[in-house]
Structure formats: C-alpha cells, structure tokens
Amino acid sequence: MAGSAVIEEQKFSLQEVLDTFKLCLSENQDVYVEHYVAGWRGLVKFMNSLGNVFTFISKDAVSKIQILVNFLNGENGSHYVTIQSMVKYELDNQLVDLDKRGSHPESGSRTLLRLHRALRWLELFLERLRTSTEDSKTSVMCADAYNESLSQHHPWLIRKAAGMAFCVLPGRPTFFEVMNVGGAERVVDMLGDAVPMISKVYQITEDLYAQNNLLELP
Ligand SMILES: CCCCCCCCCCCCC/C=C/[C@@H](O)[C@H](COP(=O)(O)O)NC(=O)CCCCCCCCCCCCCCC
C-alpha cells in the first residue's frame, strides 16, 4: 500500500492538473463546477508539496472547495453542475447575500468568486513563469502576479502573510522539477497550452459575474 502511494506521488504532474481546466468548458461555454474544483484540488496538492508555510493558504482553498463539493453532492446538486446554473439557481431563490453577510454567508456564488479571483492570480503567475528566464525569481513573479490581482481583495494582514510565504518559494529550477512536466522547454510548451485555457475559463466566469452584478459579493 505504502509502495503504491509513493508511485502515485511520483506520477503527479502539473500537466494533469492544468488539463483539468480544459475539461471545465462545455460546448456552450458553460463552466463545469466538478472540473473547476478538481483543478483547484490538484493545485492545492501541488502547493502542499512545496512546504508547510503554504498551509494557511491551502486550508482556505480546501474549505472553499469543500463548500462547493457539498452543494454539488447535496439535494440541489443538479443546479450546481455549471457555474451558470448555480448562479441562476441561487439568485432566483434568494440564496445569496448580496450587500452584506446575512443568512447565506457561504453561498456557492460567493465561495466560487473567491476561487475565481485566485484564478486570475494563477493566470498571471503562470504567464510570468512561461516567459521567465533562468535567472528569474519565482518569489518576484508570484508577488507581482498577486499584487496585480488577488491582493486587492485582501486585508493588510493577509497580504503581509502572503508576502512572507512567497519569499520561501523554491527557486525556478526546483519549482520546475516539482511540476514534473519535463525540462524547461516542455514546461514552457505546457504553459503555452494551459494559460489560454485558464484565461478563457476566467473570462467567461468574470463576464457572468459582471452581468449579474456579483463581482463584489461580501
Ligand atoms: C505556489 C505559490 C502559492 C501562492 C499562492 C498565492 C495566493 C495567495 C493567497 C493568500 C490567501 C491567504 C488565505 C486566506 C484567504 C481568505 O482571506 C480569502 C478570502 O476569503 P473569505 O472572503 O472567505 O474570507 N480567500 C481567498 O482569497 C481564496 C484564496 C485561495 C488561494 C488558493 C491558492 C492556491 C494556489 C495554488 C498554487 C498552485 C501553483 C501552481 C503554479 C505552477
């Protein structure tokens, strides 16, 4: 048993994780919640393999993933198959706290919005990684991507803690190794494939939330 766990760990590749985001889009450009959360699960697994410093970040991501999985497996699960159907169902049934937190503090819509904002960070970070050179610093790329996106939604204390976590990110060579995709050239190819996909999922979600005035959900 222990042996097979090790083999499984060896097989883990960021390529598979990012491929999950490809599965998110339906023919009609709806976004499947199941694959969206599976993508995040994989990312969290990757982040955990980088060290314990990231635990406070992964804990929050895991609890948000769990909220969405619970909806998906719950009695109203059929409404949670896509982000589009989830938003419609929750809005039609007044299941979202729109202005301030009240009786629905953990709606699917507000929970997914948090991951959606983090997806923008991921898109920016991966794009930086793709165009980086041997002497680029992952900590700087990560911080720049964060400051340009997610940090705007975080209070000072979280920004401080995130900044400290970035400082202990492994350097680019180790980072690429843990991704387990192959040499730098293969990583660049893989990212060239994955980033446009992630951008698309991000943009579709962003448009949906904007149309419904949900971008500032408390
Ligand atoms: C690999 C480096 C990992 C750097 C991760 C960068 C993101 C930094 C985010 C810091 C979040 C700190 C935790 C707390 C967050 C919450 O306050 C906050 C608001 O929630 P609330 O409205 O319910 O209170 N939550 C959030 O914004 C959601 C954050 C979700 C973060 C997920 C990060 C997963 C990172 C996956 C890394 C994968 C890297 C792959 C690159 C090849």
PDB file of N, CA, C and O and ligand atoms in Angstrom, residues 14 17-18 39-40 42-48 50 54-64 67 101 105-106 110-111 113-119 121-122 125-126 129 142 146 150-151 153-155 158-159 161-163 165-166 169-170 175-176 179 190-191 217-218, ligand 1:
ATOM      1  N   LEU A  14       1.966  18.494 -12.915  1.00  0.00           N
ATOM      2  CA  LEU A  14       1.131  19.686 -13.009  1.00  0.00           C
ATOM      3  C   LEU A  14       0.391  19.745 -14.340  1.00  0.00           C
ATOM      4  O   LEU A  14      -0.641  20.388 -14.462  1.00  0.00           O
ATOM      5  N   VAL A  17      -3.013  18.477 -13.847  1.00  0.00           N
ATOM      6  CA  VAL A  17      -3.835  19.438 -13.107  1.00  0.00           C
ATOM      7  C   VAL A  17      -4.358  20.512 -14.047  1.00  0.00           C
ATOM      8  O   VAL A  17      -5.547  20.833 -14.071  1.00  0.00           O
ATOM      9  N   LEU A  18      -3.449  21.035 -14.834  1.00  0.00           N
ATOM     10  CA  LEU A  18      -3.864  22.129 -15.709  1.00  0.00           C
ATOM     11  C   LEU A  18      -4.792  21.623 -16.813  1.00  0.00           C
ATOM     12  O   LEU A  18      -5.683  22.348 -17.266  1.00  0.00           O
ATOM     13  N   GLY A  39      -9.662  20.927 -10.528  1.00  0.00           N
ATOM     14  CA  GLY A  39      -8.466  21.691 -10.874  1.00  0.00           C
ATOM     15  C   GLY A  39      -7.859  22.320  -9.637  1.00  0.00           C
ATOM     16  O   GLY A  39      -6.639  22.215  -9.391  1.00  0.00           O
ATOM     17  N   TRP A  40      -8.683  22.912  -8.810  1.00  0.00           N
ATOM     18  CA  TRP A  40      -8.185  23.536  -7.583  1.00  0.00           C
ATOM     19  C   TRP A  40      -7.609  22.518  -6.611  1.00  0.00           C
ATOM     20  O   TRP A  40      -6.618  22.772  -5.941  1.00  0.00           O
ATOM     21  N   GLY A  42      -6.087  19.783  -7.364  1.00  0.00           N
ATOM     22  CA  GLY A  42      -4.756  19.452  -7.865  1.00  0.00           C
ATOM     23  C   GLY A  42      -3.755  20.546  -7.554  1.00  0.00           C
ATOM     24  O   GLY A  42      -2.610  20.277  -7.159  1.00  0.00           O
ATOM     25  N   LEU A  43      -4.169  21.788  -7.702  1.00  0.00           N
ATOM     26  CA  LEU A  43      -3.274  22.909  -7.413  1.00  0.00           C
ATOM     27  C   LEU A  43      -2.890  22.936  -5.934  1.00  0.00           C
ATOM     28  O   LEU A  43      -1.745  23.196  -5.578  1.00  0.00           O
ATOM     29  N   VAL A  44      -3.876  22.642  -5.083  1.00  0.00           N
ATOM     30  CA  VAL A  44      -3.609  22.621  -3.648  1.00  0.00           C
ATOM     31  C   VAL A  44      -2.600  21.520  -3.320  1.00  0.00           C
ATOM     32  O   VAL A  44      -1.668  21.716  -2.533  1.00  0.00           O
ATOM     33  N   LYS A  45      -2.779  20.376  -3.970  1.00  0.00           N
ATOM     34  CA  LYS A  45      -1.857  19.263  -3.755  1.00  0.00           C
ATOM     35  C   LYS A  45      -0.439  19.686  -4.150  1.00  0.00           C
ATOM     36  O   LYS A  45       0.536  19.421  -3.441  1.00  0.00           O
ATOM     37  N   PHE A  46      -0.351  20.359  -5.260  1.00  0.00           N
ATOM     38  CA  PHE A  46       0.943  20.853  -5.715  1.00  0.00           C
ATOM     39  C   PHE A  46       1.528  21.832  -4.696  1.00  0.00           C
ATOM     40  O   PHE A  46       2.695  21.743  -4.312  1.00  0.00           O
ATOM     41  N   MET A  47       0.697  22.752  -4.238  1.00  0.00           N
ATOM     42  CA  MET A  47       1.178  23.764  -3.287  1.00  0.00           C
ATOM     43  C   MET A  47       1.648  23.112  -1.993  1.00  0.00           C
ATOM     44  O   MET A  47       2.674  23.497  -1.429  1.00  0.00           O
ATOM     45  N   ASN A  48       0.906  22.110  -1.524  1.00  0.00           N
ATOM     46  CA  ASN A  48       1.309  21.422  -0.290  1.00  0.00           C
ATOM     47  C   ASN A  48       2.663  20.752  -0.429  1.00  0.00           C
ATOM     48  O   ASN A  48       3.416  20.664   0.539  1.00  0.00           O
ATOM     49  N   LEU A  50       5.096  21.921  -1.777  1.00  0.00           N
ATOM     50  CA  LEU A  50       6.159  22.936  -1.714  1.00  0.00           C
ATOM     51  C   LEU A  50       6.587  23.255  -0.282  1.00  0.00           C
ATOM     52  O   LEU A  50       7.609  23.886  -0.063  1.00  0.00           O
ATOM     53  N   PHE A  54       2.808  27.016   3.326  1.00  0.00           N
ATOM     54  CA  PHE A  54       1.659  27.357   2.495  1.00  0.00           C
ATOM     55  C   PHE A  54       0.351  26.810   3.053  1.00  0.00           C
ATOM     56  O   PHE A  54      -0.692  26.963   2.440  1.00  0.00           O
ATOM     57  N   THR A  55       0.446  26.195   4.227  1.00  0.00           N
ATOM     58  CA  THR A  55      -0.737  25.546   4.797  1.00  0.00           C
ATOM     59  C   THR A  55      -1.890  26.520   4.999  1.00  0.00           C
ATOM     60  O   THR A  55      -3.040  26.187   4.736  1.00  0.00           O
ATOM     61  N   PHE A  56      -1.587  27.743   5.466  1.00  0.00           N
ATOM     62  CA  PHE A  56      -2.698  28.676   5.730  1.00  0.00           C
ATOM     63  C   PHE A  56      -3.411  29.060   4.442  1.00  0.00           C
ATOM     64  O   PHE A  56      -4.597  29.352   4.446  1.00  0.00           O
ATOM     65  N   ILE A  57      -2.693  29.000   3.337  1.00  0.00           N
ATOM     66  CA  ILE A  57      -3.337  29.303   2.053  1.00  0.00           C
ATOM     67  C   ILE A  57      -4.153  28.090   1.593  1.00  0.00           C
ATOM     68  O   ILE A  57      -5.314  28.219   1.208  1.00  0.00           O
ATOM     69  N   SER A  58      -3.536  26.904   1.702  1.00  0.00           N
ATOM     70  CA  SER A  58      -4.259  25.734   1.196  1.00  0.00           C
ATOM     71  C   SER A  58      -5.474  25.410   2.058  1.00  0.00           C
ATOM     72  O   SER A  58      -6.490  24.971   1.552  1.00  0.00           O
ATOM     73  N   LYS A  59      -5.397  25.692   3.361  1.00  0.00           N
ATOM     74  CA  LYS A  59      -6.564  25.428   4.226  1.00  0.00           C
ATOM     75  C   LYS A  59      -7.781  26.211   3.749  1.00  0.00           C
ATOM     76  O   LYS A  59      -8.888  25.706   3.693  1.00  0.00           O
ATOM     77  N   ASP A  60      -7.559  27.465   3.422  1.00  0.00           N
ATOM     78  CA  ASP A  60      -8.676  28.297   2.967  1.00  0.00           C
ATOM     79  C   ASP A  60      -9.213  27.777   1.628  1.00  0.00           C
ATOM     80  O   ASP A  60     -10.425  27.689   1.437  1.00  0.00           O
ATOM     81  N   ALA A  61      -8.301  27.440   0.733  1.00  0.00           N
ATOM     82  CA  ALA A  61      -8.732  26.918  -0.573  1.00  0.00           C
ATOM     83  C   ALA A  61      -9.515  25.616  -0.382  1.00  0.00           C
ATOM     84  O   ALA A  61     -10.584  25.433  -0.968  1.00  0.00           O
ATOM     85  N   VAL A  62      -9.000  24.732   0.487  1.00  0.00           N
ATOM     86  CA  VAL A  62      -9.672  23.451   0.710  1.00  0.00           C
ATOM     87  C   VAL A  62     -11.076  23.654   1.276  1.00  0.00           C
ATOM     88  O   VAL A  62     -12.036  23.004   0.861  1.00  0.00           O
ATOM     89  N   SER A  63     -11.222  24.615   2.191  1.00  0.00           N
ATOM     90  CA  SER A  63     -12.559  24.792   2.776  1.00  0.00           C
ATOM     91  C   SER A  63     -13.528  25.349   1.720  1.00  0.00           C
ATOM     92  O   SER A  63     -14.703  24.987   1.702  1.00  0.00           O
ATOM     93  N   LYS A  64     -13.033  26.146   0.816  1.00  0.00           N
ATOM     94  CA  LYS A  64     -13.915  26.665  -0.240  1.00  0.00           C
ATOM     95  C   LYS A  64     -14.268  25.568  -1.251  1.00  0.00           C
ATOM     96  O   LYS A  64     -15.406  25.457  -1.699  1.00  0.00           O
ATOM     97  N   ILE A  67     -16.986  23.465   0.338  1.00  0.00           N
ATOM     98  CA  ILE A  67     -18.324  24.080   0.312  1.00  0.00           C
ATOM     99  C   ILE A  67     -18.986  23.784  -1.044  1.00  0.00           C
ATOM    100  O   ILE A  67     -20.154  23.392  -1.117  1.00  0.00           O
ATOM    101  N   ARG A 101     -23.004  40.300   4.686  1.00  0.00           N
ATOM    102  CA  ARG A 101     -23.196  38.904   5.069  1.00  0.00           C
ATOM    103  C   ARG A 101     -24.406  38.790   5.974  1.00  0.00           C
ATOM    104  O   ARG A 101     -24.594  39.569   6.890  1.00  0.00           O
ATOM    105  N   PRO A 105     -24.161  33.236   4.258  1.00  0.00           N
ATOM    106  CA  PRO A 105     -22.769  33.699   4.203  1.00  0.00           C
ATOM    107  C   PRO A 105     -21.868  32.810   3.356  1.00  0.00           C
ATOM    108  O   PRO A 105     -20.804  33.242   2.944  1.00  0.00           O
ATOM    109  N   GLU A 106     -22.287  31.601   3.087  1.00  0.00           N
ATOM    110  CA  GLU A 106     -21.417  30.698   2.328  1.00  0.00           C
ATOM    111  C   GLU A 106     -22.115  30.164   1.083  1.00  0.00           C
ATOM    112  O   GLU A 106     -22.126  28.961   0.820  1.00  0.00           O
ATOM    113  N   ARG A 110     -20.682  33.200  -3.813  1.00  0.00           N
ATOM    114  CA  ARG A 110     -19.618  33.995  -3.166  1.00  0.00           C
ATOM    115  C   ARG A 110     -18.367  33.148  -2.942  1.00  0.00           C
ATOM    116  O   ARG A 110     -17.255  33.636  -3.032  1.00  0.00           O
ATOM    117  N   THR A 111     -18.586  31.862  -2.704  1.00  0.00           N
ATOM    118  CA  THR A 111     -17.439  30.983  -2.487  1.00  0.00           C
ATOM    119  C   THR A 111     -16.631  30.833  -3.775  1.00  0.00           C
ATOM    120  O   THR A 111     -15.407  30.962  -3.784  1.00  0.00           O
ATOM    121  N   LEU A 113     -16.553  32.893  -6.185  1.00  0.00           N
ATOM    122  CA  LEU A 113     -15.924  34.181  -6.520  1.00  0.00           C
ATOM    123  C   LEU A 113     -14.515  34.280  -5.929  1.00  0.00           C
ATOM    124  O   LEU A 113     -13.610  34.824  -6.553  1.00  0.00           O
ATOM    125  N   ARG A 114     -14.338  33.749  -4.726  1.00  0.00           N
ATOM    126  CA  ARG A 114     -13.003  33.784  -4.095  1.00  0.00           C
ATOM    127  C   ARG A 114     -11.989  32.970  -4.907  1.00  0.00           C
ATOM    128  O   ARG A 114     -10.858  33.379  -5.101  1.00  0.00           O
ATOM    129  N   LEU A 115     -12.418  31.797  -5.367  1.00  0.00           N
ATOM    130  CA  LEU A 115     -11.504  30.975  -6.178  1.00  0.00           C
ATOM    131  C   LEU A 115     -11.288  31.624  -7.543  1.00  0.00           C
ATOM    132  O   LEU A 115     -10.195  31.579  -8.106  1.00  0.00           O
ATOM    133  N   HIS A 116     -12.335  32.243  -8.032  1.00  0.00           N
ATOM    134  CA  HIS A 116     -12.244  32.928  -9.329  1.00  0.00           C
ATOM    135  C   HIS A 116     -11.191  34.049  -9.278  1.00  0.00           C
ATOM    136  O   HIS A 116     -10.381  34.197 -10.192  1.00  0.00           O
ATOM    137  N   ARG A 117     -11.203  34.809  -8.195  1.00  0.00           N
ATOM    138  CA  ARG A 117     -10.190  35.867  -8.060  1.00  0.00           C
ATOM    139  C   ARG A 117      -8.790  35.276  -7.985  1.00  0.00           C
ATOM    140  O   ARG A 117      -7.828  35.845  -8.512  1.00  0.00           O
ATOM    141  N   ALA A 118      -8.688  34.115  -7.327  1.00  0.00           N
ATOM    142  CA  ALA A 118      -7.381  33.460  -7.224  1.00  0.00           C
ATOM    143  C   ALA A 118      -6.952  32.893  -8.586  1.00  0.00           C
ATOM    144  O   ALA A 118      -5.764  32.802  -8.879  1.00  0.00           O
ATOM    145  N   LEU A 119      -7.932  32.547  -9.419  1.00  0.00           N
ATOM    146  CA  LEU A 119      -7.606  32.033 -10.754  1.00  0.00           C
ATOM    147  C   LEU A 119      -6.925  33.111 -11.597  1.00  0.00           C
ATOM    148  O   LEU A 119      -6.068  32.810 -12.429  1.00  0.00           O
ATOM    149  N   TRP A 121      -4.914  35.350 -10.350  1.00  0.00           N
ATOM    150  CA  TRP A 121      -3.529  35.304  -9.885  1.00  0.00           C
ATOM    151  C   TRP A 121      -2.790  34.188 -10.606  1.00  0.00           C
ATOM    152  O   TRP A 121      -1.690  34.383 -11.113  1.00  0.00           O
ATOM    153  N   LEU A 122      -3.425  33.006 -10.662  1.00  0.00           N
ATOM    154  CA  LEU A 122      -2.773  31.856 -11.285  1.00  0.00           C
ATOM    155  C   LEU A 122      -2.441  32.141 -12.750  1.00  0.00           C
ATOM    156  O   LEU A 122      -1.337  31.866 -13.215  1.00  0.00           O
ATOM    157  N   PHE A 125       0.485  34.510 -12.883  1.00  0.00           N
ATOM    158  CA  PHE A 125       1.712  33.861 -12.419  1.00  0.00           C
ATOM    159  C   PHE A 125       2.247  32.881 -13.467  1.00  0.00           C
ATOM    160  O   PHE A 125       3.435  32.890 -13.795  1.00  0.00           O
ATOM    161  N   LEU A 126       1.348  32.058 -14.009  1.00  0.00           N
ATOM    162  CA  LEU A 126       1.782  31.067 -14.995  1.00  0.00           C
ATOM    163  C   LEU A 126       2.309  31.746 -16.251  1.00  0.00           C
ATOM    164  O   LEU A 126       3.260  31.278 -16.868  1.00  0.00           O
ATOM    165  N   LEU A 129       5.721  32.815 -15.471  1.00  0.00           N
ATOM    166  CA  LEU A 129       6.587  31.634 -15.431  1.00  0.00           C
ATOM    167  C   LEU A 129       6.940  31.195 -16.856  1.00  0.00           C
ATOM    168  O   LEU A 129       8.071  30.835 -17.157  1.00  0.00           O
ATOM    169  N   CYS A 142       5.648  35.620  -8.440  1.00  0.00           N
ATOM    170  CA  CYS A 142       4.462  35.300  -7.661  1.00  0.00           C
ATOM    171  C   CYS A 142       3.909  36.556  -6.987  1.00  0.00           C
ATOM    172  O   CYS A 142       2.701  36.829  -7.041  1.00  0.00           O
ATOM    173  N   TYR A 146       0.412  38.506  -7.716  1.00  0.00           N
ATOM    174  CA  TYR A 146      -0.509  38.685  -6.586  1.00  0.00           C
ATOM    175  C   TYR A 146      -0.886  40.159  -6.410  1.00  0.00           C
ATOM    176  O   TYR A 146      -2.066  40.502  -6.250  1.00  0.00           O
ATOM    177  N   LEU A 150      -5.176  39.377  -6.862  1.00  0.00           N
ATOM    178  CA  LEU A 150      -5.821  38.937  -5.625  1.00  0.00           C
ATOM    179  C   LEU A 150      -5.607  39.863  -4.429  1.00  0.00           C
ATOM    180  O   LEU A 150      -6.501  40.024  -3.589  1.00  0.00           O
ATOM    181  N   SER A 151      -4.444  40.485  -4.351  1.00  0.00           N
ATOM    182  CA  SER A 151      -4.129  41.291  -3.158  1.00  0.00           C
ATOM    183  C   SER A 151      -5.138  42.411  -2.957  1.00  0.00           C
ATOM    184  O   SER A 151      -5.404  42.832  -1.835  1.00  0.00           O
ATOM    185  N   HIS A 153      -8.125  42.301  -3.009  1.00  0.00           N
ATOM    186  CA  HIS A 153      -9.304  41.827  -2.263  1.00  0.00           C
ATOM    187  C   HIS A 153      -8.928  41.365  -0.855  1.00  0.00           C
ATOM    188  O   HIS A 153      -9.764  40.835  -0.141  1.00  0.00           O
ATOM    189  N   HIS A 154      -7.675  41.521  -0.486  1.00  0.00           N
ATOM    190  CA  HIS A 154      -7.219  41.029   0.817  1.00  0.00           C
ATOM    191  C   HIS A 154      -6.861  42.166   1.765  1.00  0.00           C
ATOM    192  O   HIS A 154      -6.269  43.155   1.348  1.00  0.00           O
ATOM    193  N   PRO A 155      -7.178  41.991   3.057  1.00  0.00           N
ATOM    194  CA  PRO A 155      -6.756  42.985   4.043  1.00  0.00           C
ATOM    195  C   PRO A 155      -5.237  42.907   4.288  1.00  0.00           C
ATOM    196  O   PRO A 155      -4.590  41.935   3.887  1.00  0.00           O
ATOM    197  N   ILE A 158      -3.423  39.625   5.683  1.00  0.00           N
ATOM    198  CA  ILE A 158      -3.317  38.518   4.721  1.00  0.00           C
ATOM    199  C   ILE A 158      -2.245  38.840   3.675  1.00  0.00           C
ATOM    200  O   ILE A 158      -1.434  37.980   3.295  1.00  0.00           O
ATOM    201  N   ARG A 159      -2.227  40.092   3.239  1.00  0.00           N
ATOM    202  CA  ARG A 159      -1.213  40.485   2.234  1.00  0.00           C
ATOM    203  C   ARG A 159       0.195  40.288   2.789  1.00  0.00           C
ATOM    204  O   ARG A 159       1.098  39.831   2.112  1.00  0.00           O
ATOM    205  N   ALA A 161       1.088  38.193   5.242  1.00  0.00           N
ATOM    206  CA  ALA A 161       1.370  36.756   5.383  1.00  0.00           C
ATOM    207  C   ALA A 161       1.670  36.128   4.021  1.00  0.00           C
ATOM    208  O   ALA A 161       2.586  35.305   3.888  1.00  0.00           O
ATOM    209  N   ALA A 162       0.907  36.536   3.005  1.00  0.00           N
ATOM    210  CA  ALA A 162       1.132  36.002   1.654  1.00  0.00           C
ATOM    211  C   ALA A 162       2.533  36.403   1.184  1.00  0.00           C
ATOM    212  O   ALA A 162       3.287  35.569   0.670  1.00  0.00           O
ATOM    213  N   GLY A 163       2.890  37.649   1.431  1.00  0.00           N
ATOM    214  CA  GLY A 163       4.215  38.142   1.027  1.00  0.00           C
ATOM    215  C   GLY A 163       5.320  37.335   1.667  1.00  0.00           C
ATOM    216  O   GLY A 163       6.337  37.020   1.037  1.00  0.00           O
ATOM    217  N   ALA A 165       5.079  34.204   2.656  1.00  0.00           N
ATOM    218  CA  ALA A 165       5.071  32.859   2.053  1.00  0.00           C
ATOM    219  C   ALA A 165       5.793  32.877   0.701  1.00  0.00           C
ATOM    220  O   ALA A 165       6.556  31.956   0.394  1.00  0.00           O
ATOM    221  N   PHE A 166       5.582  33.928  -0.077  1.00  0.00           N
ATOM    222  CA  PHE A 166       6.225  33.988  -1.398  1.00  0.00           C
ATOM    223  C   PHE A 166       7.757  33.940  -1.281  1.00  0.00           C
ATOM    224  O   PHE A 166       8.436  33.377  -2.132  1.00  0.00           O
ATOM    225  N   LEU A 169       9.296  30.539  -1.420  1.00  0.00           N
ATOM    226  CA  LEU A 169       9.048  29.673  -2.582  1.00  0.00           C
ATOM    227  C   LEU A 169      10.379  29.149  -3.115  1.00  0.00           C
ATOM    228  O   LEU A 169      11.362  29.891  -3.152  1.00  0.00           O
ATOM    229  N   PRO A 170      10.401  27.893  -3.519  1.00  0.00           N
ATOM    230  CA  PRO A 170      11.645  27.394  -4.113  1.00  0.00           C
ATOM    231  C   PRO A 170      11.976  28.152  -5.399  1.00  0.00           C
ATOM    232  O   PRO A 170      11.080  28.713  -6.041  1.00  0.00           O
ATOM    233  N   PHE A 175      11.262  24.540  -8.676  1.00  0.00           N
ATOM    234  CA  PHE A 175       9.837  24.713  -8.979  1.00  0.00           C
ATOM    235  C   PHE A 175       9.460  23.904 -10.222  1.00  0.00           C
ATOM    236  O   PHE A 175       8.473  23.163 -10.226  1.00  0.00           O
ATOM    237  N   PHE A 176      10.266  24.032 -11.254  1.00  0.00           N
ATOM    238  CA  PHE A 176      10.015  23.284 -12.495  1.00  0.00           C
ATOM    239  C   PHE A 176      10.106  21.784 -12.247  1.00  0.00           C
ATOM    240  O   PHE A 176       9.345  21.002 -12.804  1.00  0.00           O
ATOM    241  N   MET A 179       7.032  20.476 -10.614  1.00  0.00           N
ATOM    242  CA  MET A 179       5.918  20.441 -11.570  1.00  0.00           C
ATOM    243  C   MET A 179       5.889  19.109 -12.320  1.00  0.00           C
ATOM    244  O   MET A 179       4.833  18.658 -12.759  1.00  0.00           O
ATOM    245  N   MET A 190       3.913  23.429 -22.251  1.00  0.00           N
ATOM    246  CA  MET A 190       2.721  23.058 -21.496  1.00  0.00           C
ATOM    247  C   MET A 190       1.976  24.316 -21.028  1.00  0.00           C
ATOM    248  O   MET A 190       0.759  24.417 -21.146  1.00  0.00           O
ATOM    249  N   LEU A 191       2.744  25.300 -20.565  1.00  0.00           N
ATOM    250  CA  LEU A 191       2.113  26.535 -20.095  1.00  0.00           C
ATOM    251  C   LEU A 191       1.480  27.302 -21.263  1.00  0.00           C
ATOM    252  O   LEU A 191       0.420  27.909 -21.121  1.00  0.00           O
ATOM    253  N   LEU A 217     -19.468  40.460  -4.203  1.00  0.00           N
ATOM    254  CA  LEU A 217     -20.227  39.725  -3.169  1.00  0.00           C
ATOM    255  C   LEU A 217     -19.452  39.655  -1.852  1.00  0.00           C
ATOM    256  O   LEU A 217     -18.278  39.298  -1.847  1.00  0.00           O
ATOM    257  N   PRO A 218     -20.119  40.003  -0.739  1.00  0.00           N
ATOM    258  CA  PRO A 218     -19.422  40.002   0.572  1.00  0.00           C
ATOM    259  C   PRO A 218     -19.068  38.581   1.048  1.00  0.00           C
ATOM    260  O   PRO A 218     -19.709  37.633   0.624  1.00  0.00           O
TER     261      PRO A 218
HETATM  262  C1  LIG B   1       2.764  28.350  -5.303  1.00  0.00           C
HETATM  263  C2  LIG B   1       2.609  29.547  -4.505  1.00  0.00           C
HETATM  264  C3  LIG B   1       1.329  29.693  -3.853  1.00  0.00           C
HETATM  265  C4  LIG B   1       0.950  31.108  -3.732  1.00  0.00           C
HETATM  266  C5  LIG B   1      -0.498  31.302  -3.557  1.00  0.00           C
HETATM  267  C6  LIG B   1      -0.890  32.690  -3.922  1.00  0.00           C
HETATM  268  C7  LIG B   1      -2.163  33.110  -3.403  1.00  0.00           C
HETATM  269  C8  LIG B   1      -2.047  33.800  -2.080  1.00  0.00           C
HETATM  270  C9  LIG B   1      -3.355  33.825  -1.412  1.00  0.00           C
HETATM  271  C10 LIG B   1      -3.297  34.117   0.052  1.00  0.00           C
HETATM  272  C11 LIG B   1      -4.577  33.668   0.660  1.00  0.00           C
HETATM  273  C12 LIG B   1      -4.487  33.564   2.129  1.00  0.00           C
HETATM  274  C13 LIG B   1      -5.556  32.753   2.778  1.00  0.00           C
HETATM  275  C14 LIG B   1      -6.814  33.456   3.171  1.00  0.00           C
HETATM  276  C15 LIG B   1      -7.652  33.888   2.315  1.00  0.00           C
HETATM  277  C16 LIG B   1      -9.011  34.455   2.600  1.00  0.00           C
HETATM  278  O1  LIG B   1      -8.989  35.519   3.486  1.00  0.00           O
HETATM  279  C17 LIG B   1      -9.557  34.877   1.269  1.00  0.00           C
HETATM  280  C18 LIG B   1     -10.931  35.479   1.379  1.00  0.00           C
HETATM  281  O2  LIG B   1     -11.838  34.505   1.808  1.00  0.00           O
HETATM  282  P1  LIG B   1     -13.125  34.954   2.665  1.00  0.00           P
HETATM  283  O3  LIG B   1     -13.827  36.038   1.891  1.00  0.00           O
HETATM  284  O4  LIG B   1     -13.962  33.697   2.799  1.00  0.00           O
HETATM  285  O5  LIG B   1     -12.609  35.440   3.984  1.00  0.00           O
HETATM  286  N1  LIG B   1      -9.552  33.726   0.410  1.00  0.00           N
HETATM  287  C19 LIG B   1      -9.131  33.794  -0.880  1.00  0.00           C
HETATM  288  O6  LIG B   1      -8.810  34.838  -1.431  1.00  0.00           O
HETATM  289  C20 LIG B   1      -9.055  32.494  -1.666  1.00  0.00           C
HETATM  290  C21 LIG B   1      -7.617  32.140  -1.776  1.00  0.00           C
HETATM  291  C22 LIG B   1      -7.403  30.859  -2.470  1.00  0.00           C
HETATM  292  C23 LIG B   1      -5.956  30.672  -2.698  1.00  0.00           C
HETATM  293  C24 LIG B   1      -5.671  29.456  -3.445  1.00  0.00           C
HETATM  294  C25 LIG B   1      -4.250  29.389  -3.799  1.00  0.00           C
HETATM  295  C26 LIG B   1      -3.914  28.100  -4.425  1.00  0.00           C
HETATM  296  C27 LIG B   1      -2.584  28.185  -5.037  1.00  0.00           C
HETATM  297  C28 LIG B   1      -2.244  27.049  -5.892  1.00  0.00           C
HETATM  298  C29 LIG B   1      -0.825  27.179  -6.286  1.00  0.00           C
HETATM  299  C30 LIG B   1      -0.512  26.441  -7.463  1.00  0.00           C
HETATM  300  C31 LIG B   1       0.653  26.996  -8.148  1.00  0.00           C
HETATM  301  C32 LIG B   1       0.910  26.342  -9.418  1.00  0.00           C
HETATM  302  C33 LIG B   1       1.922  27.049 -10.193  1.00  0.00           C
HETATM  303  C34 LIG B   1       2.660  26.268 -11.151  1.00  0.00           C
END
